[in-house]
XYZ file of C-alpha atoms in Angstrom:
486
model
C -30.725 -39.229 70.293
C -28.606 -41.331 68.139
C -29.300 -45.052 67.414
C -29.502 -47.445 70.427
C -26.157 -49.335 71.413
C -26.179 -51.849 73.859
C -24.974 -51.124 77.086
C -22.218 -52.821 78.641
C -21.915 -53.794 82.145
C -20.479 -55.870 84.429
C -23.115 -57.030 86.499
C -25.456 -57.506 83.358
C -23.670 -58.901 80.818
C -24.339 -61.765 78.200
C -22.343 -64.166 79.258
C -24.228 -66.772 81.540
C -27.922 -67.982 80.673
C -28.136 -66.975 76.705
C -26.217 -69.165 74.693
C -27.554 -67.770 71.480
C -25.412 -65.116 70.020
C -27.787 -64.473 67.245
C -29.239 -60.814 66.883
C -31.538 -59.608 64.151
C -28.808 -58.327 61.974
C -27.387 -61.696 61.423
C -30.402 -62.915 59.872
C -30.181 -62.687 56.304
C -32.288 -59.837 54.710
C -33.543 -59.164 58.029
C -32.166 -55.497 58.210
C -29.815 -53.182 55.764
C -31.079 -52.276 52.530
C -32.153 -55.655 51.282
C -35.834 -56.244 51.318
C -36.765 -59.537 49.819
C -40.318 -60.380 48.049
C -41.234 -63.089 50.752
C -42.913 -65.359 48.125
C -46.035 -67.137 49.821
C -45.334 -70.501 51.035
C -48.234 -73.276 50.779
C -50.230 -73.937 53.968
C -48.673 -70.529 55.339
C -50.368 -69.572 58.589
C -54.027 -68.192 57.524
C -54.368 -64.272 58.336
C -51.332 -63.779 56.504
C -51.720 -61.509 53.310
C -49.013 -60.419 51.030
C -48.400 -56.698 50.909
C -45.653 -55.084 48.758
C -44.859 -51.120 48.056
C -42.825 -52.528 45.194
C -43.573 -50.271 42.416
C -42.761 -50.514 38.760
C -38.708 -50.898 38.315
C -38.554 -46.879 38.578
C -37.321 -45.835 41.661
C -33.715 -46.258 41.352
C -32.748 -49.272 42.096
C -29.770 -49.441 39.861
C -28.303 -52.557 41.607
C -28.628 -51.201 45.135
C -31.063 -52.990 47.967
C -30.810 -56.737 46.134
C -29.370 -59.213 48.068
C -27.150 -61.875 46.012
C -29.493 -63.998 43.624
C -32.483 -61.795 44.263
C -33.541 -60.644 40.679
C -33.962 -57.404 39.806
C -37.520 -56.430 38.811
C -37.983 -57.141 35.039
C -37.476 -54.220 32.754
C -35.490 -52.465 35.156
C -33.348 -50.604 32.429
C -35.993 -49.512 29.742
C -37.877 -47.691 32.170
C -35.377 -45.013 32.800
C -36.583 -43.337 29.483
C -39.810 -42.882 30.101
C -39.576 -41.633 34.451
C -37.157 -40.306 36.539
C -36.176 -41.636 39.854
C -36.353 -40.151 42.921
C -32.257 -39.904 44.112
C -31.356 -41.946 47.332
C -29.888 -39.957 50.225
C -26.275 -39.680 49.737
C -25.569 -40.012 53.301
C -26.301 -43.911 53.974
C -25.785 -43.551 57.760
C -28.895 -41.149 57.966
C -31.635 -42.132 60.193
C -33.969 -41.935 57.506
C -32.124 -44.366 55.296
C -30.888 -46.614 58.548
C -34.635 -46.814 59.577
C -35.840 -48.356 56.189
C -38.184 -44.842 55.856
C -36.313 -44.530 52.658
C -36.737 -47.661 51.106
C -40.345 -47.694 52.317
C -41.028 -44.441 50.814
C -39.384 -45.510 47.539
C -41.684 -48.633 47.136
C -39.332 -51.258 47.807
C -40.614 -52.721 50.713
C -42.782 -56.149 50.468
C -43.298 -58.829 52.831
C -46.124 -60.485 54.639
C -48.355 -58.665 57.078
C -50.085 -60.719 59.537
C -53.264 -59.528 61.162
C -51.468 -59.695 64.495
C -48.672 -56.880 63.493
C -51.426 -54.403 62.246
C -50.904 -51.457 63.859
C -53.619 -48.652 63.497
C -54.142 -44.831 63.218
C -57.303 -43.741 63.818
C -58.683 -39.548 63.532
C -59.419 -38.625 67.146
C -60.478 -35.448 68.281
C -56.935 -33.999 68.360
C -55.921 -35.582 64.829
C -54.203 -38.751 64.199
C -54.063 -41.323 66.930
C -52.804 -44.850 67.532
C -56.002 -46.740 68.195
C -56.248 -47.686 71.577
C -55.137 -50.884 73.526
C -58.802 -52.803 73.689
C -57.526 -54.649 76.949
C -55.356 -51.726 78.724
C -53.132 -53.200 81.659
C -50.314 -52.164 84.456
C -47.299 -53.990 85.739
C -45.927 -53.500 88.998
C -42.200 -53.470 89.526
C -41.698 -54.788 93.648
C -38.917 -56.214 95.523
C -35.490 -56.165 94.052
C -33.751 -59.087 95.629
C -30.142 -60.037 95.458
C -29.833 -63.444 93.837
C -26.411 -65.706 93.319
C -25.451 -67.935 90.657
C -22.614 -70.559 90.133
C -22.300 -71.516 93.816
C -22.561 -67.932 94.772
C -19.363 -66.748 92.146
C -22.084 -64.373 90.395
C -24.503 -61.795 91.848
C -27.198 -60.055 90.412
C -30.340 -58.199 91.378
C -33.817 -59.585 90.101
C -37.317 -57.227 89.645
C -40.530 -58.939 90.591
C -42.986 -58.003 87.825
C -46.388 -58.643 88.295
C -48.694 -57.575 85.171
C -52.085 -56.803 85.999
C -53.575 -58.783 82.801
C -52.246 -61.856 84.283
C -51.285 -61.686 87.783
C -48.786 -64.125 87.360
C -45.403 -62.738 88.919
C -42.162 -63.293 86.869
C -38.505 -62.173 87.839
C -36.383 -60.110 85.364
C -32.795 -58.744 85.653
C -31.717 -55.485 84.082
C -29.983 -57.086 81.403
C -33.486 -58.368 80.690
C -34.998 -54.772 79.923
C -31.524 -54.095 78.464
C -32.164 -56.587 75.838
C -35.878 -55.696 75.235
C -35.091 -52.256 75.079
C -32.785 -52.920 71.801
C -35.324 -54.846 70.348
C -38.149 -52.517 70.282
C -35.939 -49.295 69.601
C -34.921 -51.246 66.393
C -38.108 -52.065 65.416
C -40.341 -49.167 66.141
C -38.320 -46.271 63.942
C -41.315 -43.767 64.574
C -42.069 -44.608 68.081
C -40.349 -43.216 71.429
C -39.170 -46.216 73.185
C -38.979 -44.985 76.748
C -35.139 -44.950 77.765
C -33.963 -47.031 80.804
C -32.401 -46.126 83.894
C -28.424 -45.918 83.619
C -26.622 -48.856 84.409
C -23.945 -48.766 86.893
C -20.901 -50.727 87.444
C -19.643 -50.161 91.035
C -21.801 -49.810 93.867
C -24.856 -51.560 92.192
C -25.830 -53.388 95.557
C -26.214 -50.210 97.312
C -29.351 -49.740 98.836
C -29.919 -46.283 97.631
C -28.937 -47.146 94.153
C -31.455 -50.275 93.609
C -34.155 -48.140 95.014
C -33.486 -45.398 92.796
C -33.401 -47.842 89.831
C -36.542 -49.667 90.919
C -38.736 -46.199 90.768
C -36.981 -45.218 87.081
C -37.676 -48.588 86.237
C -41.275 -48.491 87.395
C -41.650 -45.190 85.415
C -40.396 -46.881 82.023
C -42.558 -49.516 82.800
C -45.856 -47.239 83.555
C -44.891 -45.703 79.860
C -44.483 -49.224 78.250
C -47.992 -49.815 79.713
C -49.518 -46.827 78.541
C -48.338 -47.015 74.928
C -51.399 -48.806 72.318
C -48.620 -50.279 70.451
C -45.442 -51.059 72.697
C -47.821 -52.717 74.967
C -49.240 -54.766 72.629
C -45.945 -55.521 71.144
C -45.407 -59.602 71.220
C -41.464 -59.064 72.657
C -42.843 -57.128 75.394
C -45.789 -59.592 75.993
C -42.997 -62.434 76.223
C -40.995 -60.285 78.455
C -44.044 -60.118 80.832
C -45.503 -63.415 80.635
C -42.727 -65.983 80.354
C -42.392 -68.108 83.291
C -39.003 -67.081 84.758
C -37.786 -71.093 85.492
C -38.693 -71.842 81.423
C -35.483 -71.172 80.198
C -36.671 -72.802 76.786
C -39.522 -70.825 76.220
C -37.412 -67.772 77.036
C -34.819 -68.440 74.611
C -38.017 -69.435 71.871
C -39.481 -65.719 72.207
C -36.235 -64.536 72.706
C -35.306 -65.724 68.903
C -38.460 -65.238 67.560
C -38.173 -61.527 68.345
C -34.706 -61.435 67.118
C -36.138 -62.776 63.922
C -38.981 -60.434 63.370
C -39.345 -59.566 59.974
C -41.347 -56.508 60.273
C -38.286 -54.310 61.172
C -36.824 -51.451 58.814
C -38.718 -50.580 56.030
C -41.158 -53.613 56.572
C -42.107 -52.374 59.902
C -44.085 -49.545 57.795
C -46.029 -52.052 55.953
C -47.801 -52.809 59.042
C -49.421 -49.773 59.870
C -52.884 -48.975 58.377
C -54.197 -45.335 58.273
C -57.509 -43.526 57.586
C -59.002 -43.766 54.653
C -61.589 -42.132 52.430
C -62.796 -38.406 52.182
C -61.178 -36.013 54.310
C -58.482 -38.763 55.472
C -55.720 -37.496 53.584
C -53.351 -34.897 55.311
C -52.224 -31.835 53.879
C -48.268 -31.916 53.588
C -48.014 -28.404 54.414
C -49.997 -29.008 57.378
C -48.046 -31.746 58.330
C -44.439 -30.149 57.847
C -45.957 -26.782 60.036
C -47.369 -29.183 62.977
C -43.800 -31.638 62.761
C -41.846 -27.764 62.931
C -43.982 -26.848 65.902
C -43.507 -29.850 67.735
C -39.665 -29.785 67.155
C -39.315 -26.228 68.265
C -41.700 -27.629 71.405
C -39.155 -30.345 72.026
C -36.380 -28.063 71.998
C -37.824 -25.873 74.688
C -38.720 -28.285 76.597
C -35.366 -30.342 76.841
C -33.888 -27.155 77.687
C -36.119 -26.206 80.633
C -36.279 -29.581 81.495
C -32.473 -29.382 81.873
C -32.719 -26.444 83.541
C -35.547 -27.510 86.216
C -33.469 -30.840 86.664
C -29.945 -28.732 87.071
C -32.139 -26.294 89.613
C -34.036 -28.917 91.497
C -30.532 -30.878 92.303
C -28.890 -27.887 93.442
C -31.967 -27.263 95.972
C -31.837 -30.993 96.919
C -27.981 -30.627 97.719
C -28.558 -27.418 99.589
C -31.219 -28.917 101.965
C -29.443 -31.784 102.700
C -26.604 -30.563 103.565
C -26.318 -26.438 103.711
C -30.187 -26.266 105.438
C -29.682 -28.906 107.626
C -26.386 -27.354 109.228
C -27.910 -23.981 109.368
C -30.869 -24.890 111.428
C -28.721 -27.304 113.212
C -26.492 -24.464 114.004
C -29.499 -22.192 115.259
C -30.727 -25.544 117.807
C -26.811 -25.507 119.010
C -27.094 -21.468 119.873
C -30.229 -22.034 121.538
C -28.959 -24.911 123.338
C -25.572 -22.964 124.778
C -28.238 -20.041 125.549
C -30.310 -22.797 127.793
C -27.047 -24.606 129.250
C -25.905 -21.120 129.878
C -29.050 -20.052 132.009
C -28.775 -23.384 133.606
C -26.041 -21.829 135.652
C -28.791 -19.284 137.660
C -30.290 -21.847 140.418
C -33.310 -20.013 140.635
C -36.444 -22.344 140.341
C -38.684 -20.014 138.599
C -36.205 -20.024 135.607
C -36.106 -24.042 135.605
C -39.112 -23.669 132.981
C -37.825 -20.970 130.650
C -34.453 -23.165 130.543
C -36.296 -26.320 129.626
C -38.572 -24.503 127.061
C -35.477 -22.971 125.063
C -33.731 -26.355 125.335
C -36.958 -27.880 123.643
C -36.707 -24.729 120.980
C -32.996 -26.068 120.213
C -34.198 -29.777 120.048
C -36.854 -28.392 117.482
C -34.434 -26.626 115.475
C -32.304 -29.743 115.210
C -35.296 -32.047 114.066
C -35.944 -29.094 111.292
C -32.885 -29.390 110.108
C -33.336 -33.385 109.511
C -36.537 -32.691 107.963
C -34.970 -30.590 105.616
C -32.232 -33.463 105.066
C -35.323 -35.903 104.291
C -37.525 -34.014 102.223
C -36.006 -34.264 98.597
C -36.280 -37.754 98.465
C -40.170 -37.067 99.232
C -40.966 -34.064 96.575
C -37.991 -33.106 94.312
C -36.283 -36.604 93.659
C -39.102 -37.975 91.881
C -39.499 -34.540 89.752
C -36.318 -35.294 88.596
C -36.746 -38.803 88.064
C -39.505 -37.875 85.943
C -37.539 -35.496 83.807
C -34.831 -38.154 83.257
C -37.620 -39.941 81.528
C -38.730 -37.112 79.223
C -35.255 -36.260 78.455
C -34.939 -39.867 77.234
C -38.075 -39.353 75.159
C -37.093 -35.675 74.064
C -33.671 -37.489 72.737
C -35.701 -39.958 70.620
C -37.774 -37.329 68.285
C -34.882 -35.660 66.442
C -34.495 -39.026 64.888
C -38.266 -39.635 64.386
C -38.748 -36.104 62.824
C -35.541 -37.122 60.434
C -37.840 -39.991 59.295
C -40.770 -37.733 58.571
C -38.789 -34.881 57.087
C -36.789 -37.560 54.824
C -40.159 -38.683 53.808
C -41.601 -35.592 52.975
C -38.507 -34.437 50.964
C -39.063 -37.629 48.726
C -42.685 -36.163 47.572
C -41.226 -33.162 47.081
C -38.975 -34.033 44.636
C -41.406 -36.439 42.991
C -43.584 -33.624 42.628
C -40.980 -31.285 40.874
C -40.213 -34.613 38.542
C -44.046 -34.806 37.556
C -44.284 -31.274 36.727
C -41.041 -31.894 34.247
C -42.582 -34.385 32.755
C -40.055 -36.787 34.056
C -42.159 -38.921 35.869
C -45.440 -41.025 35.623
C -48.237 -38.927 38.491
C -49.002 -42.716 39.302
C -45.561 -43.142 40.727
C -45.325 -39.870 42.344
C -48.713 -40.590 44.043
C -47.766 -43.753 45.347
C -44.572 -41.890 46.692
C -47.152 -39.456 48.603
C -49.266 -41.945 49.825
C -46.158 -44.103 51.671
C -45.232 -40.599 52.881
C -48.878 -40.142 54.156
C -48.487 -43.518 56.382
C -45.189 -42.100 57.958
C -46.905 -38.786 58.769
C -50.364 -40.590 59.830
C -47.823 -42.523 62.100
C -45.526 -39.382 63.794
C -48.335 -37.536 64.243
C -49.986 -40.242 66.495
C -46.837 -40.393 68.193
C -46.634 -37.014 68.767
C -50.178 -36.833 70.052
C -49.863 -39.704 72.425
C -46.393 -37.796 73.749
C -48.607 -34.727 74.591
C -51.358 -36.871 76.207
C -49.039 -38.532 78.701
C -46.924 -35.593 79.115
C -50.064 -34.101 80.320
C -50.929 -36.736 82.556
C -47.835 -37.393 84.046
C -46.714 -33.694 84.991
C -50.078 -33.183 86.377
C -49.762 -36.087 88.837
C -46.067 -35.094 89.687
C -46.799 -31.388 90.127
C -49.922 -32.641 92.374
C -47.526 -34.744 94.438
C -44.706 -32.389 94.783
C -46.780 -29.380 96.256
C -48.370 -32.096 98.347
C -45.068 -33.204 99.728
C -44.367 -29.605 100.189
C -47.574 -28.664 102.035
C -47.269 -31.715 104.542
C -43.282 -30.538 104.929
C -43.919 -27.240 105.882
C -46.787 -28.442 108.179
C -44.311 -30.814 110.019
C -42.117 -27.317 110.548
C -45.222 -25.475 111.950
C -46.054 -28.337 114.048
C -42.299 -28.580 115.682
C -42.321 -24.289 115.999
C -45.981 -24.723 117.700
C -44.773 -27.360 120.085
C -41.879 -25.546 121.219
C -43.998 -22.301 121.225
C -46.312 -24.015 123.941
C -43.201 -24.731 125.926
C -43.332 -21.268 127.021
C -46.871 -20.715 128.182
C -46.141 -22.383 131.682
C -42.955 -20.170 132.178
């Protein structure tokens, strides 16, 4: 479940209709350990306000985290006598550091948060939850079509998307999904962005592959639309609503998403959490809940892997083994009926026909077995694949939360030893609280959609199994009735 790597592939490369090579990493001050204090510009858009977590110059700047030409906060040297610093992680490649979680907890994030960027966590009946999307919508993915460009020299598959809140269809290629996934995985360190179905370089225009990918993308889209934060994200809305024919508008929205300043440590500034009496979280309780969820995800991952393997093996047996065995039985009955036909007695003709019909019934049952997995087992495996992606995301999310808790414990120890002012330690705890609220809200959301998805998928599986056995029974009953008149 490491950090997102843009995937490479022959049909979905980056060579053609996007001429700008800029990514968010190229923008100065947008990523990494530098979080400049953005000063208010005159006449800026309304609805923006300055939000900074930068504390007194205590928290171990010592030259790190300041872009060239950006002054250190005043008094950086002398403050060390009266206050200790919470140490930085030695592993600068850890998710806690790369996500900006460390810089945020240490009070080094500052920036402007527009009203539209605010993400609210509320207290629900099951604890912290993301505030629901006031305008829920869905989006269907239909009619994958093969399209060409450069006078037929380049081919690709485009999918028709129809969001319910606009009703306007747009066409997107897999590389557009891939770009969006990369932006979101980078922007939301404590949200599980669903993984896309895998790329395929060879045989990518084969019907089965296209159909399977469309189903995978449909699950992906459902999880995106169901998430209160991801569904309302500007980049996602741009992806859903920008007309396919307006290349200029697409590029503008793409660049805007890539220059988003609310990533890394600044992302955590956008989260607003419940305040007031009864709203603060007990750190030990949070740690216990997160540890419980960690154990749960480990067990779920193991069982999903096992179920996937079992279902795959069972489907393989049905398509090859079961079909072959039933048709072998059918063939044997057919041989028997052919042997009986050598007897020219008129009264045995009905029996011969009934046995021949039984042979055909077993042959047909073999075909039913071969077709069945795509009705019931394949959808279960598609769902498991999606959830295995989510489960691969959670170790990093938990790591960010654990890193924040570690800093709180360290600051408390410094206060007890008289090395740190209580106010600074409280600031660290407050910022850790924000990460904890967001993490618990994400865990709650995961459980909510998990129950919804597995309920509907298991119902579908069993309904399809019942229909299957009804078809088998019907074939056998038809064969049985052929003997009534013998």
